[in-house]
Amino acid sequence: MADKKMVEAITSMDEDFAQWYTDVVKKAELIDYTSVKGCMAFKPAGYAIWELIQQQLDLRFKETGVQNVYLPMFIPESLLQKEKDHVEGFAPEVAWVTYGGGQKLQERMCVRPTSETLFCDYYKSVVHSYRDLPQVCNQWCSVVRWEKETRPFLRSREFLWQEGHTAHASEQEAEERTIQMLNVYADFVEQVLAIPVIKGRKTEKEKFAGATATYTIEALMHDGKALQSGTSHNFGDGFAKAFGIQYTAKDNTLQYVHQTSWGLSTRLIGAIIMVHGDNSGLKLPPKAAPVQVMIIPIQQQKDGVLEAASKLEAEIKRAGIRVKTDTTDKSPGWKFSEQEMRGIPLRIEIGPKDIEAGRCVACRRDNGEKLTFSLEEAASKLPELLEQIHNDMYEAARRHRDEHTYTAATMEEFEKCFTEKSGFVKAMWCGDQACEDLIKEKLAVTSRCMPFEEERISDTCVCCGKPAKKMVYWGKAY
Amino acid sequence: MADKKMVEAITSMDEDFAQWYTDVVKKAELIDYTSVKGCMAFKPAGYAIWELIQQQLDLRFKETGVQNVYLPMFIPESLLQKEKDHVEGFAPEVAWVTYGGGQKLQERMCVRPTSETLFCDYYKSVVHSYRDLPQVCNQWCSVVRWEKETRPFLRSREFLWQEGHTAHASEQEAEERTIQMLNVYADFVEQVLAIPVIKGRKTEKEKFAGATATYTIEALMHDGKALQSGTSHNFGDGFAKAFGIQYTAKDNTLQYVHQTSWGLSTRLIGAIIMVHGDNSGLKLPPKAAPVQVMIIPIQQQKDGVLEAASKLEAEIKRAGIRVKTDTTDKSPGWKFSEQEMRGIPLRIEIGPKDIEAGRCVACRRDNGEKLTFSLEEAASKLPELLEQIHNDMYEAARRHRDEHTYTAATMEEFEKCFTEKSGFVKAMWCGDQACEDLIKEKLAVTSRCMPFEEERISDTCVCCGKPAKKMVYWGKAY
């Protein structure tokens, strides 16, 4: 039995979801506040999740021809100002460096909030002919946005992310790359993090500053709020014209490039917590779990227990699984609670009686199910079991999302959805930003996306009653 | 035959080593200047080397129990000022953020030049009892130092590195970790980058701001100048006292922790260039080469050539080697020059005659040697050949270093070494900083280290003639 003391230390998620979230983040030792206001410290357990995300996403990027680079963290003010929409979107929330090496700078520089302007500057210097295209670059770095309200993983003044930036010869190729990377994100989030997503396009109001089109993957958290989990932008040739990025085409004419960018950040760790977690703490999907199996010896002081645990650990490691044994002098119950709080997908209990019977007991973190394995077979059975846990976690999240996705044909229904329930609401929209503004003002909900998989809920806009043009997913968002 | 045009584009290293270096960096497309003064753009070929360094060094770190974390990039001025020596060392060269989100900050913050102060702040919050020790953390990040003169990889206002920071219960454990990490660095630089190093301790004058002892690995470049290639510092309990980092020991007394830090940066890529390169360009050691083997088809328009190249590529890839085939429409000679300029350790030539004879020709970048392999055997022979290339590159560098390491017993000999020759000079020192200062002023050389493997060159200090205490490696340094 798990020790209740540790569990009692966290607020119930049904009572206060926000407090539950903060408690889990703290008790699972993922991240911490620092003396630097609005900035967080990623602790080993939290950063290790990000490393697994990086490794697996980077592999998927490289399979599509992405090359990693690193550009400066500073952007001179004049560079930031070259693209009008972009500077309006970002200038209000940047941090400015004004002194360096004891002297006032001639031109102040911001710490990058995103690097479109730097990549434009870079592409202008390396792209000359059609032979230099496409350019498909990415960087892993941190960015800074001077947020007033901060929240672990979800919103902080500095956060970690990747930002891909590409330049293409044609409009069509740029659009294809934009969609390709959105699909890479969706597959990654579903197949690695076990989080189902809605793929779609952002409205004009919600699109990225400077983009012609922004695509997004949207996930639903346990409390019914939406989390934008990755975005991919098509810039057309807007940045190219502002920065003068031209190439000589095969027919010897001078053409502007077409660009894209796409990013995914550490807020995904927030999504993992809020999609999968429960009142015992974190639940990590196996592919994003730094430790996948924790062996907990029972009556470890007895002869042969630690030896048997250590033998089993070695076998499981050989099967390619990330495994540890908790040999500390804490009680087994306390160790169970810690393993549950930290979200380790599987624990294996092994004590004198088990050893005598040549078996061990595996307990799944996702659903509490207990399974008995013979000691010889255990290691060979675990990869499949971890795969099963991944699939079941994905299914549970999908079911929860589908059960919390509503449709509304009228404003009355629409309002009811957001006052009596919480989740995604699918409703028709005339395409007019006035309706979007009104809905946001009235209900504090935003359009999440116009999904690729459209339905026809009704013929008229849920807000104004004019003919409907698009189906929109609406939601309260983090 | 390699095409001479590309080679002619770079300055001869014997004529102007500094210009040769800049030319190679540019022609091998490793890094580029940007519109951000003093900051560089790591291009794909340059960043890929850093990725290989990261992967292999990170693995070695983790084998010694290191955990990765990420702390904020900003340091509030009051935090930077807590340790007196440290702030004096770094304050003059930091960049200050003074505005954020449109408002003047109440307290300005610098962009981290190094993160001792942040790690102290962090350890203060997580270390309470002896059970919380040791803390062995590392972060991969960029740091900023406002340099006036910059040079690709060697000195720029922002550079990439890793910084490890540890906290221990005892003085002895901290010293052991300091030496352990220096050994990790030395092994890594020798075994992966094929660069021989001298391990030793820095003098008081040259040690890190705030450390009680700094250890270093020093390498000799082709032009006879030294490059500090990695440092490991023991802080004793100085930072712990300044920041109040205390723990309750087993005997229930309150004790200060003992700390270390150690760092290695992208300047190592500069070392690779300057140790191994030649007048045809870069020479990458196989373990740090993003592409280890480049297949260059000859008469590729003829039937069966590209098919044979592609089959060979697949077989070599299966042998675990990073391989590519250059199928562009450039001439083979031009492709040879490019492969040489980019430092790819091995090229394989395959044309119609080779295919008929069932063979291919491998040409080593390090010494130009040509070897013929049967097509069936080629893939299985290459891992061993790459290992041989690594060993031969290491040996060539060691020989060069040893041939450019001199001893001096008198000031006359010492001066001669630095006026008529260039390299390391081993000489005795009384331990007095006045002599060190005088030598630096007179000859513009610095003490590189007091090596772990000491010799007795003479009985008296090379500078003042007083009794000698230590043997020192002296050199002109980058």
PDB file of N, CA and C in Angstrom, chain A residues 34-36 39-44 47 51 62 67-74 76 92 94-102 105 109 111 118 121-122 126 142 144 146 158 160, chain B residues 34-36 39-44 47 51 62 67-74 76 92 94-102 105 109 111 118 121-122 126 142 144 146 158 160:
ATOM      1  N   THR A  34      12.785  30.791  -8.696  1.00  0.00           N
ATOM      2  CA  THR A  34      14.140  31.211  -8.365  1.00  0.00           C
ATOM      3  C   THR A  34      14.118  32.647  -7.859  1.00  0.00           C
ATOM      4  N   SER A  35      15.269  33.166  -7.468  1.00  0.00           N
ATOM      5  CA  SER A  35      15.340  34.584  -7.068  1.00  0.00           C
ATOM      6  C   SER A  35      15.224  35.498  -8.274  1.00  0.00           C
ATOM      7  N   VAL A  36      15.237  34.930  -9.477  1.00  0.00           N
ATOM      8  CA  VAL A  36      15.090  35.747 -10.678  1.00  0.00           C
ATOM      9  C   VAL A  36      13.602  35.784 -11.011  1.00  0.00           C
ATOM     10  N   CYS A  39      11.377  33.745 -13.661  1.00  0.00           N
ATOM     11  CA  CYS A  39      12.187  32.700 -14.304  1.00  0.00           C
ATOM     12  C   CYS A  39      12.262  31.471 -13.405  1.00  0.00           C
ATOM     13  N   MET A  40      12.279  30.297 -14.037  1.00  0.00           N
ATOM     14  CA  MET A  40      12.221  29.043 -13.290  1.00  0.00           C
ATOM     15  C   MET A  40      13.544  28.294 -13.394  1.00  0.00           C
ATOM     16  N   ALA A  41      13.770  27.395 -12.434  1.00  0.00           N
ATOM     17  CA  ALA A  41      14.895  26.459 -12.498  1.00  0.00           C
ATOM     18  C   ALA A  41      14.339  25.091 -12.866  1.00  0.00           C
ATOM     19  N   PHE A  42      14.805  24.545 -13.977  1.00  0.00           N
ATOM     20  CA  PHE A  42      14.441  23.173 -14.339  1.00  0.00           C
ATOM     21  C   PHE A  42      15.297  22.231 -13.513  1.00  0.00           C
ATOM     22  N   LYS A  43      14.678  21.466 -12.629  1.00  0.00           N
ATOM     23  CA  LYS A  43      15.417  20.520 -11.798  1.00  0.00           C
ATOM     24  C   LYS A  43      15.681  19.230 -12.591  1.00  0.00           C
ATOM     25  N   PRO A  44      16.563  18.363 -12.075  1.00  0.00           N
ATOM     26  CA  PRO A  44      16.923  17.164 -12.862  1.00  0.00           C
ATOM     27  C   PRO A  44      15.719  16.382 -13.397  1.00  0.00           C
ATOM     28  N   TYR A  47      14.086  18.512 -16.213  1.00  0.00           N
ATOM     29  CA  TYR A  47      14.907  18.695 -17.406  1.00  0.00           C
ATOM     30  C   TYR A  47      15.076  17.382 -18.169  1.00  0.00           C
ATOM     31  N   GLU A  51      14.845  16.592 -22.120  1.00  0.00           N
ATOM     32  CA  GLU A  51      15.880  15.928 -22.914  1.00  0.00           C
ATOM     33  C   GLU A  51      15.290  14.801 -23.768  1.00  0.00           C
ATOM     34  N   LYS A  62      15.207  15.558 -38.216  1.00  0.00           N
ATOM     35  CA  LYS A  62      16.314  15.240 -39.121  1.00  0.00           C
ATOM     36  C   LYS A  62      15.878  14.287 -40.223  1.00  0.00           C
ATOM     37  N   GLN A  67      18.314  20.747 -40.483  1.00  0.00           N
ATOM     38  CA  GLN A  67      19.680  20.887 -39.967  1.00  0.00           C
ATOM     39  C   GLN A  67      19.673  21.855 -38.799  1.00  0.00           C
ATOM     40  N   ASN A  68      20.377  21.525 -37.732  1.00  0.00           N
ATOM     41  CA  ASN A  68      20.427  22.430 -36.590  1.00  0.00           C
ATOM     42  C   ASN A  68      21.506  23.491 -36.746  1.00  0.00           C
ATOM     43  N   VAL A  69      21.202  24.674 -36.251  1.00  0.00           N
ATOM     44  CA  VAL A  69      22.140  25.805 -36.264  1.00  0.00           C
ATOM     45  C   VAL A  69      21.992  26.527 -34.927  1.00  0.00           C
ATOM     46  N   TYR A  70      22.795  27.572 -34.723  1.00  0.00           N
ATOM     47  CA  TYR A  70      22.594  28.424 -33.553  1.00  0.00           C
ATOM     48  C   TYR A  70      22.890  29.870 -33.919  1.00  0.00           C
ATOM     49  N   LEU A  71      21.883  30.723 -33.753  1.00  0.00           N
ATOM     50  CA  LEU A  71      22.049  32.150 -34.040  1.00  0.00           C
ATOM     51  C   LEU A  71      22.076  32.942 -32.730  1.00  0.00           C
ATOM     52  N   PRO A  72      22.569  34.179 -32.776  1.00  0.00           N
ATOM     53  CA  PRO A  72      22.728  34.965 -31.543  1.00  0.00           C
ATOM     54  C   PRO A  72      21.440  35.125 -30.737  1.00  0.00           C
ATOM     55  N   MET A  73      21.585  35.336 -29.431  1.00  0.00           N
ATOM     56  CA  MET A  73      20.412  35.552 -28.578  1.00  0.00           C
ATOM     57  C   MET A  73      19.960  37.011 -28.589  1.00  0.00           C
ATOM     58  N   PHE A  74      20.779  37.899 -29.148  1.00  0.00           N
ATOM     59  CA  PHE A  74      20.424  39.318 -29.157  1.00  0.00           C
ATOM     60  C   PHE A  74      19.915  39.763 -30.528  1.00  0.00           C
ATOM     61  N   PRO A  76      19.367  43.397 -32.513  1.00  0.00           N
ATOM     62  CA  PRO A  76      19.436  44.864 -32.503  1.00  0.00           C
ATOM     63  C   PRO A  76      18.046  45.433 -32.825  1.00  0.00           C
ATOM     64  N   PRO A  92       6.285  44.896 -27.308  1.00  0.00           N
ATOM     65  CA  PRO A  92       5.838  45.230 -25.950  1.00  0.00           C
ATOM     66  C   PRO A  92       6.330  44.270 -24.868  1.00  0.00           C
ATOM     67  N   VAL A  94       9.398  42.472 -24.785  1.00  0.00           N
ATOM     68  CA  VAL A  94      10.798  42.045 -24.801  1.00  0.00           C
ATOM     69  C   VAL A  94      11.606  42.667 -23.662  1.00  0.00           C
ATOM     70  N   ALA A  95      12.780  42.054 -23.421  1.00  0.00           N
ATOM     71  CA  ALA A  95      13.743  42.586 -22.450  1.00  0.00           C
ATOM     72  C   ALA A  95      14.870  43.237 -23.238  1.00  0.00           C
ATOM     73  N   TRP A  96      15.288  44.431 -22.791  1.00  0.00           N
ATOM     74  CA  TRP A  96      16.292  45.189 -23.535  1.00  0.00           C
ATOM     75  C   TRP A  96      17.633  45.223 -22.836  1.00  0.00           C
ATOM     76  N   VAL A  97      18.688  44.896 -23.588  1.00  0.00           N
ATOM     77  CA  VAL A  97      20.056  45.070 -23.103  1.00  0.00           C
ATOM     78  C   VAL A  97      20.504  46.452 -23.555  1.00  0.00           C
ATOM     79  N   THR A  98      20.944  47.278 -22.592  1.00  0.00           N
ATOM     80  CA  THR A  98      21.324  48.655 -22.925  1.00  0.00           C
ATOM     81  C   THR A  98      22.784  48.961 -22.614  1.00  0.00           C
ATOM     82  N   TYR A  99      23.395  48.122 -21.768  1.00  0.00           N
ATOM     83  CA  TYR A  99      24.800  48.309 -21.414  1.00  0.00           C
ATOM     84  C   TYR A  99      25.582  47.024 -21.665  1.00  0.00           C
ATOM     85  N   GLY A 100      26.799  47.154 -22.154  1.00  0.00           N
ATOM     86  CA  GLY A 100      27.664  45.983 -22.328  1.00  0.00           C
ATOM     87  C   GLY A 100      29.112  46.376 -22.106  1.00  0.00           C
ATOM     88  N   GLY A 101      29.836  45.568 -21.331  1.00  0.00           N
ATOM     89  CA  GLY A 101      31.245  45.859 -21.079  1.00  0.00           C
ATOM     90  C   GLY A 101      31.439  47.237 -20.458  1.00  0.00           C
ATOM     91  N   GLY A 102      30.494  47.642 -19.607  1.00  0.00           N
ATOM     92  CA  GLY A 102      30.640  48.907 -18.885  1.00  0.00           C
ATOM     93  C   GLY A 102      30.240  50.135 -19.680  1.00  0.00           C
ATOM     94  N   LEU A 105      25.248  50.964 -24.858  1.00  0.00           N
ATOM     95  CA  LEU A 105      25.283  50.529 -26.253  1.00  0.00           C
ATOM     96  C   LEU A 105      24.778  51.633 -27.170  1.00  0.00           C
ATOM     97  N   MET A 109      19.569  46.292 -27.743  1.00  0.00           N
ATOM     98  CA  MET A 109      19.262  45.004 -28.345  1.00  0.00           C
ATOM     99  C   MET A 109      18.299  44.274 -27.425  1.00  0.00           C
ATOM    100  N   VAL A 111      16.641  40.641 -26.008  1.00  0.00           N
ATOM    101  CA  VAL A 111      16.926  39.219 -25.937  1.00  0.00           C
ATOM    102  C   VAL A 111      15.820  38.545 -26.766  1.00  0.00           C
ATOM    103  N   LEU A 118      16.353  37.287 -37.057  1.00  0.00           N
ATOM    104  CA  LEU A 118      17.736  36.820 -37.165  1.00  0.00           C
ATOM    105  C   LEU A 118      17.896  35.817 -38.299  1.00  0.00           C
ATOM    106  N   ASP A 121      17.972  37.670 -41.525  1.00  0.00           N
ATOM    107  CA  ASP A 121      19.286  38.273 -41.697  1.00  0.00           C
ATOM    108  C   ASP A 121      20.284  37.212 -42.173  1.00  0.00           C
ATOM    109  N   TYR A 122      20.182  36.020 -41.591  1.00  0.00           N
ATOM    110  CA  TYR A 122      21.080  34.916 -41.946  1.00  0.00           C
ATOM    111  C   TYR A 122      20.804  34.432 -43.373  1.00  0.00           C
ATOM    112  N   VAL A 126      23.129  33.920 -46.881  1.00  0.00           N
ATOM    113  CA  VAL A 126      23.531  32.625 -47.461  1.00  0.00           C
ATOM    114  C   VAL A 126      22.745  32.210 -48.711  1.00  0.00           C
ATOM    115  N   SER A 142      16.693  29.048 -25.620  1.00  0.00           N
ATOM    116  CA  SER A 142      15.676  29.630 -24.763  1.00  0.00           C
ATOM    117  C   SER A 142      15.284  30.985 -25.341  1.00  0.00           C
ATOM    118  N   VAL A 144      12.897  34.773 -24.465  1.00  0.00           N
ATOM    119  CA  VAL A 144      12.464  35.606 -23.345  1.00  0.00           C
ATOM    120  C   VAL A 144      11.260  36.459 -23.735  1.00  0.00           C
ATOM    121  N   TRP A 146       8.584  39.047 -21.600  1.00  0.00           N
ATOM    122  CA  TRP A 146       8.414  39.639 -20.292  1.00  0.00           C
ATOM    123  C   TRP A 146       6.972  39.555 -19.784  1.00  0.00           C
ATOM    124  N   GLU A 158      11.447  33.330 -19.225  1.00  0.00           N
ATOM    125  CA  GLU A 158      12.356  32.613 -20.106  1.00  0.00           C
ATOM    126  C   GLU A 158      11.838  31.190 -20.223  1.00  0.00           C
ATOM    127  N   LEU A 160      12.285  27.288 -22.623  1.00  0.00           N
ATOM    128  CA  LEU A 160      13.067  26.521 -23.593  1.00  0.00           C
ATOM    129  C   LEU A 160      12.157  26.083 -24.731  1.00  0.00           C
TER     130      LEU A 160
ATOM    131  N   THR B  34      27.578  37.972 -38.025  1.00  0.00           N
ATOM    132  CA  THR B  34      26.170  38.360 -38.185  1.00  0.00           C
ATOM    133  C   THR B  34      26.058  39.875 -38.048  1.00  0.00           C
ATOM    134  N   SER B  35      24.838  40.404 -38.203  1.00  0.00           N
ATOM    135  CA  SER B  35      24.626  41.841 -37.974  1.00  0.00           C
ATOM    136  C   SER B  35      24.690  42.186 -36.495  1.00  0.00           C
ATOM    137  N   VAL B  36      24.751  41.156 -35.648  1.00  0.00           N
ATOM    138  CA  VAL B  36      24.833  41.408 -34.219  1.00  0.00           C
ATOM    139  C   VAL B  36      26.321  41.444 -33.866  1.00  0.00           C
ATOM    140  N   CYS B  39      28.791  38.717 -32.256  1.00  0.00           N
ATOM    141  CA  CYS B  39      28.100  37.433 -32.120  1.00  0.00           C
ATOM    142  C   CYS B  39      28.140  36.681 -33.449  1.00  0.00           C
ATOM    143  N   MET B  40      28.253  35.355 -33.373  1.00  0.00           N
ATOM    144  CA  MET B  40      28.411  34.537 -34.577  1.00  0.00           C
ATOM    145  C   MET B  40      27.165  33.684 -34.832  1.00  0.00           C
ATOM    146  N   ALA B  41      27.026  33.253 -36.069  1.00  0.00           N
ATOM    147  CA  ALA B  41      25.989  32.281 -36.427  1.00  0.00           C
ATOM    148  C   ALA B  41      26.683  30.939 -36.653  1.00  0.00           C
ATOM    149  N   PHE B  42      26.302  29.931 -35.887  1.00  0.00           N
ATOM    150  CA  PHE B  42      26.796  28.578 -36.115  1.00  0.00           C
ATOM    151  C   PHE B  42      26.018  27.986 -37.265  1.00  0.00           C
ATOM    152  N   LYS B  43      26.696  27.730 -38.390  1.00  0.00           N
ATOM    153  CA  LYS B  43      26.027  27.148 -39.553  1.00  0.00           C
ATOM    154  C   LYS B  43      25.912  25.624 -39.378  1.00  0.00           C
ATOM    155  N   PRO B  44      25.107  24.956 -40.210  1.00  0.00           N
ATOM    156  CA  PRO B  44      24.879  23.524 -39.996  1.00  0.00           C
ATOM    157  C   PRO B  44      26.155  22.705 -39.817  1.00  0.00           C
ATOM    158  N   TYR B  47      27.638  23.614 -36.352  1.00  0.00           N
ATOM    159  CA  TYR B  47      26.817  23.199 -35.212  1.00  0.00           C
ATOM    160  C   TYR B  47      26.803  21.681 -35.063  1.00  0.00           C
ATOM    161  N   GLU B  51      27.207  19.337 -31.786  1.00  0.00           N
ATOM    162  CA  GLU B  51      26.248  18.300 -31.372  1.00  0.00           C
ATOM    163  C   GLU B  51      26.964  16.991 -31.045  1.00  0.00           C
ATOM    164  N   LYS B  62      27.282  11.651 -17.617  1.00  0.00           N
ATOM    165  CA  LYS B  62      26.239  10.878 -16.941  1.00  0.00           C
ATOM    166  C   LYS B  62      26.787   9.593 -16.322  1.00  0.00           C
ATOM    167  N   GLN B  67      23.728  15.096 -13.450  1.00  0.00           N
ATOM    168  CA  GLN B  67      22.342  15.299 -13.892  1.00  0.00           C
ATOM    169  C   GLN B  67      22.240  16.676 -14.554  1.00  0.00           C
ATOM    170  N   ASN B  68      21.548  16.745 -15.669  1.00  0.00           N
ATOM    171  CA  ASN B  68      21.391  18.038 -16.332  1.00  0.00           C
ATOM    172  C   ASN B  68      20.217  18.824 -15.770  1.00  0.00           C
ATOM    173  N   VAL B  69      20.385  20.133 -15.727  1.00  0.00           N
ATOM    174  CA  VAL B  69      19.349  21.056 -15.259  1.00  0.00           C
ATOM    175  C   VAL B  69      19.393  22.279 -16.168  1.00  0.00           C
ATOM    176  N   TYR B  70      18.478  23.227 -15.939  1.00  0.00           N
ATOM    177  CA  TYR B  70      18.579  24.505 -16.647  1.00  0.00           C
ATOM    178  C   TYR B  70      18.156  25.634 -15.717  1.00  0.00           C
ATOM    179  N   LEU B  71      19.067  26.572 -15.479  1.00  0.00           N
ATOM    180  CA  LEU B  71      18.772  27.729 -14.633  1.00  0.00           C
ATOM    181  C   LEU B  71      18.634  28.987 -15.494  1.00  0.00           C
ATOM    182  N   PRO B  72      18.030  30.035 -14.939  1.00  0.00           N
ATOM    183  CA  PRO B  72      17.763  31.238 -15.734  1.00  0.00           C
ATOM    184  C   PRO B  72      19.009  31.845 -16.375  1.00  0.00           C
ATOM    185  N   MET B  73      18.800  32.561 -17.486  1.00  0.00           N
ATOM    186  CA  MET B  73      19.924  33.221 -18.150  1.00  0.00           C
ATOM    187  C   MET B  73      20.244  34.577 -17.528  1.00  0.00           C
ATOM    188  N   PHE B  74      19.352  35.081 -16.652  1.00  0.00           N
ATOM    189  CA  PHE B  74      19.580  36.399 -16.051  1.00  0.00           C
ATOM    190  C   PHE B  74      20.068  36.266 -14.604  1.00  0.00           C
ATOM    191  N   PRO B  76      20.313  38.784 -11.270  1.00  0.00           N
ATOM    192  CA  PRO B  76      20.108  40.104 -10.674  1.00  0.00           C
ATOM    193  C   PRO B  76      21.439  40.624 -10.108  1.00  0.00           C
ATOM    194  N   PRO B  92      33.066  43.590 -15.093  1.00  0.00           N
ATOM    195  CA  PRO B  92      33.458  44.510 -16.177  1.00  0.00           C
ATOM    196  C   PRO B  92      33.040  44.049 -17.571  1.00  0.00           C
ATOM    197  N   VAL B  94      30.155  42.147 -18.463  1.00  0.00           N
ATOM    198  CA  VAL B  94      28.804  41.617 -18.655  1.00  0.00           C
ATOM    199  C   VAL B  94      27.923  42.578 -19.454  1.00  0.00           C
ATOM    200  N   ALA B  95      26.803  42.010 -19.950  1.00  0.00           N
ATOM    201  CA  ALA B  95      25.775  42.804 -20.627  1.00  0.00           C
ATOM    202  C   ALA B  95      24.604  42.957 -19.667  1.00  0.00           C
ATOM    203  N   TRP B  96      24.068  44.183 -19.584  1.00  0.00           N
ATOM    204  CA  TRP B  96      23.004  44.456 -18.606  1.00  0.00           C
ATOM    205  C   TRP B  96      21.645  44.649 -19.271  1.00  0.00           C
ATOM    206  N   VAL B  97      20.654  43.946 -18.744  1.00  0.00           N
ATOM    207  CA  VAL B  97      19.269  44.175 -19.136  1.00  0.00           C
ATOM    208  C   VAL B  97      18.695  45.193 -18.164  1.00  0.00           C
ATOM    209  N   THR B  98      18.170  46.279 -18.709  1.00  0.00           N
ATOM    210  CA  THR B  98      17.661  47.343 -17.833  1.00  0.00           C
ATOM    211  C   THR B  98      16.170  47.615 -18.022  1.00  0.00           C
ATOM    212  N   TYR B  99      15.627  47.143 -19.164  1.00  0.00           N
ATOM    213  CA  TYR B  99      14.200  47.334 -19.429  1.00  0.00           C
ATOM    214  C   TYR B  99      13.556  45.996 -19.761  1.00  0.00           C
ATOM    215  N   GLY B 100      12.323  45.795 -19.277  1.00  0.00           N
ATOM    216  CA  GLY B 100      11.595  44.581 -19.623  1.00  0.00           C
ATOM    217  C   GLY B 100      10.110  44.888 -19.699  1.00  0.00           C
ATOM    218  N   GLY B 101       9.442  44.400 -20.761  1.00  0.00           N
ATOM    219  CA  GLY B 101       8.014  44.640 -20.893  1.00  0.00           C
ATOM    220  C   GLY B 101       7.667  46.111 -20.880  1.00  0.00           C
ATOM    221  N   GLY B 102       8.563  46.933 -21.463  1.00  0.00           N
ATOM    222  CA  GLY B 102       8.269  48.367 -21.591  1.00  0.00           C
ATOM    223  C   GLY B 102       8.570  49.187 -20.346  1.00  0.00           C
ATOM    224  N   LEU B 105      13.548  48.247 -15.187  1.00  0.00           N
ATOM    225  CA  LEU B 105      13.588  47.266 -14.107  1.00  0.00           C
ATOM    226  C   LEU B 105      14.012  47.931 -12.800  1.00  0.00           C
ATOM    227  N   MET B 109      19.723  43.381 -14.398  1.00  0.00           N
ATOM    228  CA  MET B 109      20.173  41.992 -14.381  1.00  0.00           C
ATOM    229  C   MET B 109      21.182  41.814 -15.500  1.00  0.00           C
ATOM    230  N   VAL B 111      23.146  39.270 -18.255  1.00  0.00           N
ATOM    231  CA  VAL B 111      23.006  37.983 -18.919  1.00  0.00           C
ATOM    232  C   VAL B 111      24.176  37.143 -18.428  1.00  0.00           C
ATOM    233  N   LEU B 118      23.986  31.653  -9.632  1.00  0.00           N
ATOM    234  CA  LEU B 118      22.657  31.051  -9.752  1.00  0.00           C
ATOM    235  C   LEU B 118      22.625  29.654  -9.143  1.00  0.00           C
ATOM    236  N   ASP B 121      22.447  29.978  -5.439  1.00  0.00           N
ATOM    237  CA  ASP B 121      21.083  30.316  -5.069  1.00  0.00           C
ATOM    238  C   ASP B 121      20.203  29.063  -5.098  1.00  0.00           C
ATOM    239  N   TYR B 122      20.402  28.246  -6.118  1.00  0.00           N
ATOM    240  CA  TYR B 122      19.630  27.014  -6.279  1.00  0.00           C
ATOM    241  C   TYR B 122      19.977  26.008  -5.176  1.00  0.00           C
ATOM    242  N   VAL B 126      17.796  23.856  -2.234  1.00  0.00           N
ATOM    243  CA  VAL B 126      17.536  22.406  -2.254  1.00  0.00           C
ATOM    244  C   VAL B 126      18.387  21.590  -1.272  1.00  0.00           C
ATOM    245  N   SER B 142      24.231  28.947 -23.462  1.00  0.00           N
ATOM    246  CA  SER B 142      25.163  29.939 -23.973  1.00  0.00           C
ATOM    247  C   SER B 142      25.424  30.954 -22.879  1.00  0.00           C
ATOM    248  N   VAL B 144      27.418  34.983 -22.030  1.00  0.00           N
ATOM    249  CA  VAL B 144      27.742  36.247 -22.696  1.00  0.00           C
ATOM    250  C   VAL B 144      28.862  36.971 -21.963  1.00  0.00           C
ATOM    251  N   TRP B 146      31.238  40.474 -22.756  1.00  0.00           N
ATOM    252  CA  TRP B 146      31.320  41.576 -23.712  1.00  0.00           C
ATOM    253  C   TRP B 146      32.743  41.835 -24.186  1.00  0.00           C
ATOM    254  N   GLU B 158      28.876  36.010 -27.392  1.00  0.00           N
ATOM    255  CA  GLU B 158      28.054  34.898 -26.891  1.00  0.00           C
ATOM    256  C   GLU B 158      28.719  33.610 -27.365  1.00  0.00           C
ATOM    257  N   LEU B 160      28.712  29.034 -26.822  1.00  0.00           N
ATOM    258  CA  LEU B 160      28.030  27.864 -26.277  1.00  0.00           C
ATOM    259  C   LEU B 160      29.001  27.086 -25.409  1.00  0.00           C
TER     260      LEU B 160
END
